[in-house]
């Protein structure tokens, strides 16, 4: 194959970022190849494998695992539309259809190729009306116009939930897309992409990490950052001993902002200084929890804040090499970070003997490729090592003991690492005065769904209640609507129902009275999670809402554990059937049984993430699920096939995905 010299230079540069293992360069090389040639051919798989001294199967398994890699060309302009809950509620299904129509993309014809004959026939049509037949090995999730100019693809959460619906046009984000603007996306120029707008903080906010986000006159270059006092905390940190910094972080009470809420200083304390193996630090910038969109603002608008926090953290734990694992869907963010890294190196904040301290440190960017499971720290490490993102068993594979390349590794979220800079500036004890005991500091709440003013809000932890967040800070519900439910910590958090009373040890709280802190939300049966607050009003169909989440988790399961791999898809199929009018009386009980047999029985917390929505929706809204489950026996379903039959059958019957957005409540099956 003829490889352009410019591409070869980029490939060699990417490989140099992984001095321990060339295999880690697998994803970067696949990205470079696809960006140049448009897709990953079989020849590319062999070439990259040879370049990295691997077997072709080691590369092919990545191409077939990570959704962003294609084995066939897309259109000259490729549009990704988010289909996950916040965007779905805002009309992304209708938007996808409008874009396809404007681009001359025949979705019916595409569905006929992907699912088989759309109308079905006596031989291949099974079950409920509208079920499709998948033609294995020939279908593609990418629908392309006849002239090859445009293609469209439904994708999972794009981390723009507060500005839904959102589309990604090639490498450009376009937020708050109206149906009337669908055709304009086909001709989007870089100057037309969504730009930051000045956003004054709400009086209830206390902006620390987000101090400079969406503020007038702020730019993401190092000169602007230095004028604002940037990298002064790094200089202060170099005047401290590493263990002093660790102790300040412990004193601050900072809990991880990525979802688990584990104390950051305690995690750092697991690293033994002076060990025989090198220590690594990884920034988890794989922001893919539906409902969460805070990290992208930092990456795009204040990258040096993150870099300064990372360098301080590296110094504290003794890491001389760090990686930022950034979502593949953030290509602009990766470019901004690369520019920021070059600026930091030029100013002596990265490299050898930083600021004359004697400390050496380097940071590299590593792009993911569309897998939610990479948000789990050991799955992320596996991915960074150039493998499928299969989470590791803990114990023994706690990253602080056996992490990247089996060495001690600290994995922290973007917001958490930014907080480190401010802890050094303020001191741990002073930082701990913010918020409340065991819930210290500030955190960024991401609000989406049925409120007047969705968006981000940085508040002291626990300083506002759910009601104050919704009705004061976010301007209340949309006109004429009442509150129905809230998911308080990203899509994997258990849903809370309006009107419900939550009994704590010393008091009883209504939904609106719950303080937005880690411990109270946990005591109320949910969790603070990643801070993604998804609000639903009385127009929302809870069966359709759960079905949307079930589809997300069925798509995102890595497939390593049987309960997740099989159970997440079973839950989706059951809620599919309910929406199609084929719900059986025992379906709610079966749903709960499946969810109960996933939670706590998998290698990583994905099992809980996919089962908690089902468990909580069934418990909180039983009347809606019972109304969709009235049939005595299930409708005919596609038959099971042996492997021999599968190889002979040209068309395999499957069930199509419902396109209900949840806006209009569907009539119970019994009344149809």
XYZ file of C-alpha atoms in Angstrom:
672
model
C 0.000 0.000 0.000
C 1.080 3.553 -0.657
C 1.074 5.515 2.590
C 1.562 9.297 2.287
C 4.711 10.524 3.998
C 2.711 13.015 6.070
C 0.585 10.203 7.471
C 3.680 8.106 8.176
C 5.169 10.954 10.199
C 1.973 11.241 12.258
C 1.953 7.479 12.816
C 5.563 7.426 14.029
C 4.880 10.401 16.297
C 1.852 8.647 17.800
C 3.852 5.475 18.486
C 6.516 7.517 20.300
C 3.943 8.530 22.929
C 3.912 4.970 24.279
C 7.512 4.080 25.208
C 6.480 1.035 27.239
C 4.223 -0.708 24.709
C 3.722 -0.019 21.007
C 0.388 -1.826 21.219
C -1.013 1.195 23.068
C -0.757 3.113 19.805
C -3.414 0.898 18.189
C -6.355 3.291 18.661
C -4.358 6.406 17.673
C -3.237 4.685 14.473
C -6.776 3.588 13.649
C -7.986 7.159 14.123
C -5.232 8.540 11.895
C -5.966 5.961 9.222
C -9.724 6.543 9.212
C -9.303 10.318 9.175
C -7.097 10.012 6.086
C -8.731 7.194 4.121
C -12.293 7.398 5.467
C -12.532 3.840 6.806
C -10.499 0.848 8.013
C -9.996 -1.671 5.221
C -8.757 -5.238 5.674
C -5.455 -4.105 4.190
C -5.269 -1.365 6.814
C -5.795 -3.895 9.577
C -2.843 -5.957 8.336
C -0.615 -2.899 7.791
C -1.239 -1.443 11.256
C -0.718 -4.843 12.889
C 2.664 -5.216 11.189
C 3.634 -1.666 12.120
C 2.935 -2.401 15.781
C 4.368 -5.947 15.643
C 0.981 -7.477 16.391
C -1.277 -10.026 14.743
C -4.087 -8.720 12.473
C -6.678 -10.121 14.892
C -5.341 -7.739 17.561
C -6.369 -4.809 15.362
C -9.530 -6.344 13.911
C -10.919 -6.938 17.409
C -10.640 -3.199 18.050
C -12.310 -2.202 14.777
C -15.260 -4.463 15.555
C -15.491 -3.364 19.223
C -15.266 0.431 19.070
C -18.323 1.951 17.325
C -16.508 4.936 15.820
C -14.386 2.797 13.501
C -15.910 1.974 10.104
C -15.093 -0.863 7.731
C -16.766 0.885 4.791
C -16.788 4.525 3.652
C -19.376 6.980 4.951
C -20.623 9.980 2.994
C -18.368 12.917 2.200
C -20.216 14.730 4.977
C -21.046 12.498 7.912
C -23.601 13.546 10.528
C -24.019 11.882 13.900
C -27.246 12.579 15.775
C -27.504 11.790 19.475
C -30.421 9.469 20.305
C -29.967 9.135 24.067
C -32.540 10.327 26.604
C -32.037 14.108 26.870
C -31.717 14.527 23.102
C -34.559 12.084 22.478
C -36.834 14.130 24.729
C -35.799 17.234 22.774
C -36.724 15.688 19.405
C -33.590 13.999 18.069
C -35.558 11.205 16.359
C -37.514 13.744 14.333
C -34.282 15.650 13.696
C -32.560 12.551 12.338
C -35.440 11.978 9.906
C -35.455 15.636 8.801
C -31.709 15.626 8.123
C -32.022 12.407 6.134
C -34.829 13.848 4.052
C -32.853 17.026 3.329
C -29.813 15.005 2.299
C -31.681 12.644 0.033
C -31.058 9.692 2.328
C -33.765 7.068 1.926
C -34.096 5.702 5.437
C -36.683 3.128 4.347
C -34.337 1.763 1.746
C -31.496 1.775 4.254
C -33.669 -0.055 6.786
C -34.559 -2.587 4.108
C -30.841 -3.254 3.674
C -30.070 -3.249 7.360
C -33.145 -5.075 8.592
C -34.249 -6.825 5.419
C -37.637 -6.366 3.717
C -39.328 -3.641 5.788
C -42.831 -4.915 5.169
C -41.903 -8.522 5.708
C -43.604 -11.559 4.167
C -45.061 -14.836 5.293
C -41.681 -16.515 5.260
C -39.639 -13.948 7.152
C -42.138 -11.776 9.024
C -42.499 -12.792 12.646
C -44.233 -11.326 15.647
C -45.534 -7.791 15.900
C -46.324 -5.424 13.034
C -43.294 -3.513 11.805
C -40.572 -5.930 12.908
C -37.639 -5.981 10.580
C -35.338 -8.720 9.367
C -31.617 -8.141 9.760
C -29.330 -9.257 6.972
C -26.223 -10.265 8.934
C -22.873 -9.040 7.683
C -24.344 -6.664 5.117
C -26.100 -3.961 7.127
C -24.448 -0.776 8.391
C -25.580 1.688 11.062
C -24.589 4.433 8.622
C -27.246 5.462 6.100
C -25.774 7.038 2.957
C -27.365 9.126 0.206
C -27.453 7.674 -3.307
C -24.789 10.116 -4.523
C -22.504 9.397 -1.592
C -22.450 13.035 -0.514
C -24.149 12.638 2.859
C -24.477 9.995 5.526
C -26.230 9.932 8.862
C -25.863 7.801 11.948
C -27.630 7.563 15.284
C -25.090 7.577 18.128
C -25.184 7.452 21.899
C -24.747 10.433 24.226
C -22.590 13.272 22.826
C -22.225 15.091 26.190
C -24.327 18.097 25.181
C -27.468 17.171 27.111
C -28.152 20.710 28.317
C -28.259 22.004 24.743
C -30.238 19.124 23.198
C -30.806 18.074 20.529
C -27.245 17.964 19.322
C -25.562 16.723 16.181
C -21.936 16.204 15.268
C -21.181 17.244 11.686
C -17.872 15.644 10.767
C -15.809 16.970 13.711
C -18.018 19.964 14.560
C -20.602 20.159 17.354
C -23.916 21.824 16.594
C -26.169 22.303 19.599
C -29.827 23.300 20.057
C -30.593 22.212 16.501
C -34.119 23.085 15.391
C -36.021 20.958 12.905
C -36.151 23.957 10.580
C -32.350 24.065 10.589
C -31.864 20.398 9.698
C -30.982 21.092 6.072
C -28.381 23.684 7.102
C -26.303 20.981 8.791
C -25.532 19.519 5.374
C -23.637 22.678 4.478
C -22.230 23.607 7.893
C -18.991 25.582 7.854
C -16.544 25.793 10.743
C -17.665 29.361 11.392
C -21.251 28.090 11.781
C -20.442 25.676 14.597
C -21.820 26.414 18.048
C -19.674 29.070 19.721
C -19.424 29.900 23.447
C -21.883 32.502 24.659
C -21.465 34.704 27.699
C -23.378 33.189 30.613
C -23.605 35.104 33.878
C -23.574 32.862 36.960
C -26.767 32.422 38.953
C -26.638 34.100 42.401
C -26.758 30.640 44.035
C -23.645 29.512 42.173
C -20.095 29.560 43.482
C -17.867 29.178 40.473
C -14.366 27.938 41.068
C -13.631 25.341 38.396
C -16.031 27.075 35.998
C -14.901 30.596 36.881
C -13.789 31.354 33.333
C -16.269 29.255 31.366
C -18.469 31.263 28.987
C -17.115 34.571 30.300
C -16.515 37.613 28.157
C -12.968 38.072 26.900
C -11.769 34.622 27.972
C -9.837 32.519 25.458
C -8.299 29.070 25.817
C -4.687 30.042 24.994
C -1.866 30.102 27.530
C -1.358 33.867 27.394
C -4.898 34.465 28.622
C -4.430 31.800 31.289
C -1.173 33.332 32.528
C -2.750 36.800 32.752
C -5.331 35.243 35.090
C -2.639 33.842 37.370
C -2.303 30.519 35.637
C 0.419 28.076 36.727
C 1.060 30.023 39.950
C -0.331 27.063 41.914
C 2.146 24.794 40.127
C 4.987 27.012 41.330
C 3.552 26.870 44.852
C 3.266 23.073 44.664
C 6.938 22.745 43.708
C 7.744 24.528 46.969
C 5.954 21.761 48.876
C 6.844 18.147 49.449
C 4.738 15.610 47.477
C 3.369 14.097 50.692
C 2.292 17.570 51.828
C 0.170 17.957 48.720
C -1.382 14.526 49.287
C -2.195 15.528 52.856
C -3.788 18.792 51.711
C -6.007 16.856 49.291
C -6.934 14.474 52.110
C -7.718 17.422 54.390
C -9.919 18.979 51.703
C -12.276 16.004 51.777
C -12.443 16.105 47.956
C -14.490 13.215 46.596
C -14.123 12.114 42.975
C -16.430 13.959 40.618
C -16.585 11.252 37.979
C -19.399 9.205 39.508
C -18.191 6.966 42.322
C -17.470 9.774 44.797
C -14.410 8.020 46.276
C -12.150 10.300 48.396
C -9.382 11.559 46.128
C -6.711 11.880 48.822
C -7.357 8.357 50.056
C -6.883 7.036 46.506
C -3.603 8.930 46.200
C -2.495 7.511 49.538
C -2.531 4.005 48.081
C 0.570 4.867 46.024
C 3.779 3.832 47.778
C 6.554 6.364 47.083
C 9.815 4.996 45.757
C 8.446 1.668 44.584
C 10.271 -0.473 42.020
C 7.757 0.293 39.267
C 6.948 3.667 37.677
C 3.716 5.405 38.635
C 1.296 6.697 36.020
C -1.561 9.189 36.151
C -4.549 9.053 33.800
C -7.133 11.775 33.367
C -10.505 10.179 32.641
C -12.015 12.530 30.057
C -14.295 9.854 28.606
C -17.430 11.826 29.476
C -20.183 9.542 28.195
C -22.750 9.181 30.994
C -26.093 10.377 29.548
C -27.077 13.580 31.313
C -23.484 14.705 31.965
C -21.728 17.459 30.006
C -19.406 19.405 32.335
C -15.980 18.136 31.311
C -16.350 19.149 27.671
C -16.616 22.811 28.671
C -13.333 22.585 30.587
C -11.562 20.800 27.746
C -12.775 23.304 25.149
C -12.513 26.557 27.079
C -10.026 26.153 29.953
C -7.604 23.344 29.053
C -4.659 24.821 30.957
C -6.597 24.588 34.220
C -6.754 20.831 33.669
C -3.082 20.601 32.678
C -1.969 22.542 35.750
C -4.052 20.299 37.988
C -2.593 17.223 36.296
C 1.035 18.343 36.636
C 0.513 19.114 40.347
C -1.119 15.702 40.777
C 1.736 13.965 38.949
C 4.236 15.669 41.248
C 2.227 14.632 44.306
C 2.051 10.930 43.405
C 5.419 10.691 41.640
C 4.127 10.131 38.098
C 6.428 11.274 35.314
C 4.148 10.182 32.482
C 0.424 10.901 32.227
C -2.301 10.401 29.652
C -5.561 12.190 29.005
C -8.039 9.567 27.809
C -10.518 11.711 25.895
C -13.725 10.599 24.199
C -13.383 9.890 20.502
C -16.458 12.085 19.998
C -14.417 15.091 21.220
C -12.096 15.652 18.232
C -12.140 19.421 18.716
C -11.363 18.979 22.393
C -8.390 16.769 21.505
C -7.072 19.420 19.116
C -7.448 22.135 21.752
C -5.614 19.998 24.301
C -2.790 19.244 21.855
C -2.345 22.985 21.318
C -2.406 23.598 25.082
C 0.196 20.876 25.657
C 2.490 22.437 23.046
C 2.083 25.832 24.727
C 2.836 24.346 28.158
C 5.990 22.676 26.835
C 7.124 25.901 25.180
C 6.757 27.751 28.495
C 8.627 25.108 30.476
C 5.635 23.690 32.331
C 6.123 20.219 30.812
C 9.231 18.229 29.969
C 12.511 17.917 31.848
C 13.335 19.824 35.040
C 10.055 21.779 35.074
C 10.641 25.319 36.385
C 14.003 24.202 37.764
C 12.307 21.843 40.211
C 14.170 18.745 39.116
C 10.821 17.110 38.304
C 10.254 15.642 34.835
C 6.746 15.135 33.476
C 5.098 14.527 30.114
C 1.413 14.334 29.185
C -0.073 12.825 26.022
C -3.577 12.688 24.561
C -5.193 9.299 23.916
C -8.503 9.286 22.031
C -11.162 6.676 22.695
C -13.546 5.513 19.987
C -17.114 5.575 21.241
C -17.281 2.987 24.036
C -19.071 4.025 27.253
C -17.390 1.202 29.147
C -14.097 3.121 28.904
C -15.444 5.394 31.624
C -14.814 2.479 34.018
C -11.227 2.942 35.155
C -9.924 -0.566 34.472
C -11.751 -0.727 31.131
C -10.102 2.586 30.308
C -6.693 1.148 31.193
C -7.274 -1.896 28.992
C -8.263 0.430 26.149
C -5.178 2.584 26.670
C -3.093 -0.563 26.424
C -4.530 -1.159 22.948
C -7.124 -3.789 23.770
C -10.866 -4.139 23.985
C -12.144 -2.257 27.028
C -12.902 -5.293 29.162
C -12.863 -4.206 32.836
C -10.538 -6.058 35.156
C -11.442 -7.966 38.312
C -10.913 -5.981 41.513
C -9.129 -7.313 43.499
C -6.393 -7.802 42.530
C -6.419 -5.209 39.750
C -6.916 -2.041 41.772
C -5.263 0.583 39.542
C -3.248 2.049 42.415
C -1.551 -1.361 42.717
C -1.848 -2.983 39.279
C -2.889 -0.381 36.744
C -1.407 0.716 33.413
C 1.227 -1.830 32.293
C 0.679 -3.535 35.691
C 2.151 -0.500 37.452
C 0.668 1.778 40.148
C -1.776 4.150 38.448
C -4.027 6.972 39.578
C -7.169 7.558 37.501
C -9.051 10.800 38.187
C -11.859 12.648 36.437
C -11.372 16.036 34.684
C -13.274 18.044 37.308
C -11.445 16.279 40.156
C -8.010 17.146 38.748
C -9.042 20.762 38.253
C -10.086 20.888 41.911
C -6.544 19.901 42.934
C -5.218 23.211 41.621
C -7.676 25.142 43.764
C -6.949 23.032 46.857
C -3.273 23.966 46.536
C -4.272 27.628 46.189
C -6.754 27.669 49.082
C -5.347 24.978 51.329
C -7.167 21.782 52.179
C -8.781 23.081 55.373
C -10.155 26.175 53.659
C -11.517 24.141 50.758
C -13.209 21.811 53.252
C -15.220 24.769 54.575
C -17.121 24.803 51.275
C -20.119 22.510 51.094
C -20.870 20.340 54.101
C -19.050 17.632 56.098
C -18.098 14.631 53.956
C -19.504 16.556 50.977
C -16.978 19.347 50.654
C -16.143 21.804 47.906
C -18.154 22.692 44.851
C -19.449 20.481 42.110
C -20.907 21.115 38.693
C -24.500 20.028 38.227
C -25.590 19.337 34.650
C -29.324 19.847 34.206
C -31.228 18.674 31.135
C -34.760 17.754 30.150
C -38.003 19.557 30.910
C -36.813 22.749 32.608
C -36.836 26.322 31.339
C -33.079 26.841 31.709
C -31.119 23.628 31.229
C -27.356 23.885 31.522
C -24.456 23.696 33.978
C -24.420 25.174 37.475
C -21.474 25.075 39.908
C -22.658 25.137 43.505
C -21.303 24.223 46.899
C -22.078 20.563 47.493
C -25.390 20.253 49.323
C -26.061 23.997 49.339
C -29.178 23.719 47.175
C -32.102 21.334 47.254
C -33.611 19.554 44.288
C -36.534 21.974 44.336
C -34.282 25.053 44.454
C -32.243 23.672 41.553
C -35.314 23.020 39.392
C -37.590 25.927 40.283
C -35.133 28.692 41.150
C -31.837 28.115 39.366
C -33.310 26.396 36.280
C -36.420 28.601 36.045
C -38.968 25.876 36.721
C -40.706 23.456 34.393
C -41.989 24.270 30.966
C -45.232 26.231 30.925
C -48.299 24.320 32.081
C -46.356 21.261 33.171
C -45.830 19.558 36.514
C -42.860 17.574 37.777
C -43.057 13.819 37.307
C -39.587 12.406 37.946
C -35.895 13.230 38.277
C -32.797 11.168 37.595
C -30.276 12.955 39.854
C -26.858 11.597 38.894
C -26.675 10.548 35.258
C -28.715 7.855 33.528
C -27.423 5.027 35.714
C -28.777 6.661 38.888
C -32.117 5.404 40.204
C -35.087 7.579 39.275
C -36.950 9.543 41.963
C -40.693 10.185 41.655
C -42.388 13.513 42.376
C -44.725 13.343 45.372
C -42.729 10.576 46.982
C -41.588 10.843 50.607
C -38.103 9.725 51.557
C -37.533 8.552 55.117
C -34.130 9.326 56.566
C -32.908 8.553 60.066
C -34.062 11.806 61.623
C -36.556 13.245 59.136
C -38.760 12.756 56.116
C -38.109 14.594 52.867
C -40.117 15.321 49.758
C -38.307 15.119 46.429
C -38.008 18.903 46.239
C -36.420 19.033 49.727
C -33.497 16.683 49.022
C -30.103 18.470 49.305
C -27.925 17.797 46.270
C -25.091 16.046 48.098
C -23.581 12.578 47.916
C -24.852 11.162 51.182
C -28.450 12.430 51.175
C -29.119 11.274 47.631
C -27.720 7.858 48.544
C -29.943 7.733 51.626
C -32.944 8.524 49.402
C -32.195 5.499 47.244
C -30.319 7.092 44.347
C -26.900 8.708 43.954
C -25.156 11.975 43.083
C -23.147 10.121 40.441
C -21.650 12.331 37.769
C -23.959 15.262 38.543
C -26.246 14.747 35.543
C -29.745 15.841 36.633
C -32.403 14.753 34.111
C -35.833 16.297 34.728
C -39.075 14.817 33.359
C -42.493 16.456 33.411
C -45.980 14.944 33.345
C -45.975 14.438 29.555
C -43.306 11.742 29.726
C -44.085 8.067 29.212
C -41.982 6.139 31.711
C -42.011 2.926 29.669
C -40.647 4.762 26.646
C -38.136 6.579 28.853
C -36.831 3.324 30.314
C -36.740 1.776 26.856
C -34.444 4.568 25.694
C -32.090 3.886 28.598
C -32.294 0.129 28.053
C -31.288 0.582 24.431
C -28.299 2.658 25.538
C -27.050 0.025 27.982
C -27.722 -2.871 25.599
C -25.607 -1.058 23.017
C -22.825 -0.157 25.446
C -22.300 -3.465 27.257
C -18.757 -4.636 26.565
C -20.014 -8.217 26.418
C -17.472 -9.701 28.811
C -19.958 -10.762 31.525
C -22.925 -12.953 30.646
C -25.426 -11.166 32.945
C -24.694 -7.803 31.296
C -24.313 -9.055 27.754
C -27.530 -11.047 27.761
C -29.569 -9.274 30.423
C -29.245 -5.732 29.078
C -30.542 -6.889 25.700
C -33.371 -8.900 27.294
C -34.542 -5.794 29.165
C -34.491 -3.771 25.966
C -36.470 -6.454 24.088
C -39.123 -6.609 26.806
C -39.647 -2.845 26.832
C -39.597 -2.934 23.008
C -42.462 -5.408 23.165
C -44.385 -3.316 25.676
C -44.175 -0.261 23.430
C -45.255 -2.301 20.418
C -48.435 -3.353 22.250
C -47.353 -6.916 22.972
C -46.706 -6.619 26.703
C -47.491 -9.764 28.691
C -48.934 -9.720 32.220
C -45.781 -11.205 33.653
C -43.392 -8.819 31.836
C -42.875 -6.387 34.759
C -41.950 -9.296 37.023
C -39.641 -10.737 34.357
C -38.007 -7.336 33.866
C -37.306 -7.041 37.573
C -36.003 -10.594 37.730
C -33.576 -9.956 34.884
C -32.372 -6.707 36.473
C -31.966 -8.373 39.863
C -29.829 -11.070 38.279
C -27.482 -8.498 36.728
C -26.819 -6.170 39.659
C -23.949 -7.377 41.832
C -23.076 -10.272 39.539
C -20.649 -8.661 37.079
C -16.965 -7.742 37.020
C -17.554 -3.980 37.008
C -20.291 -1.555 38.030
C -21.871 -1.570 34.571
C -24.126 -4.315 35.899
C -25.588 -1.923 38.431
C -25.650 0.932 35.908
C -27.879 -0.979 33.496
C -30.093 -2.650 36.102
C -30.765 0.266 38.463
C -32.909 2.202 35.944
C -35.111 -0.854 35.362
C -35.405 -1.648 39.060
C -36.284 1.920 39.999
C -38.659 2.695 37.116
C -40.616 -0.481 37.856
C -40.782 0.335 41.563
C -41.708 3.989 41.132
C -44.128 3.747 38.182
C -45.728 0.270 38.372
C -49.065 1.487 36.974
C -47.529 2.498 33.649
C -45.729 -0.798 33.179
C -48.781 -2.808 34.229
C -50.933 -0.882 31.741
C -48.577 -1.995 28.958
C -48.551 -5.618 30.128
C -52.037 -7.031 29.662
C -51.732 -9.955 27.255
C -51.978 -13.494 28.572
C -49.330 -14.909 26.267
C -46.577 -13.219 24.306
C -46.962 -12.647 20.553
C -44.981 -14.865 18.192
C -41.283 -14.139 18.441
C -38.427 -14.849 16.024
C -37.235 -18.455 16.353
C -33.897 -19.482 17.743
C -31.373 -20.780 15.248
C -28.502 -23.227 15.433
C -25.135 -22.107 14.083
C -25.656 -24.334 11.022
C -29.044 -22.782 10.296
C -27.632 -19.282 10.750
C -25.031 -19.901 8.071
C -27.730 -21.099 5.645
C -30.334 -18.401 6.338
C -29.955 -15.246 4.236
C -32.338 -13.260 6.434
C -32.605 -13.498 10.208
C -35.775 -12.117 11.846
C -35.236 -9.531 14.595
C -37.254 -6.873 16.415
C -36.811 -3.269 15.332
C -36.101 -0.461 17.777
C -39.137 1.693 18.619
C -38.852 5.346 17.753
C -41.115 6.733 20.459
C -39.523 9.828 22.038
C -41.557 9.628 25.206
C -43.306 12.964 24.668
C -46.827 11.658 24.136
C -48.206 8.989 26.419
C -49.227 5.953 24.377
C -52.530 4.218 25.037
C -52.344 0.885 26.903
C -52.190 -2.126 24.653
C -55.536 -3.381 25.956
C -57.368 -0.369 24.499
C -55.893 -0.628 21.018
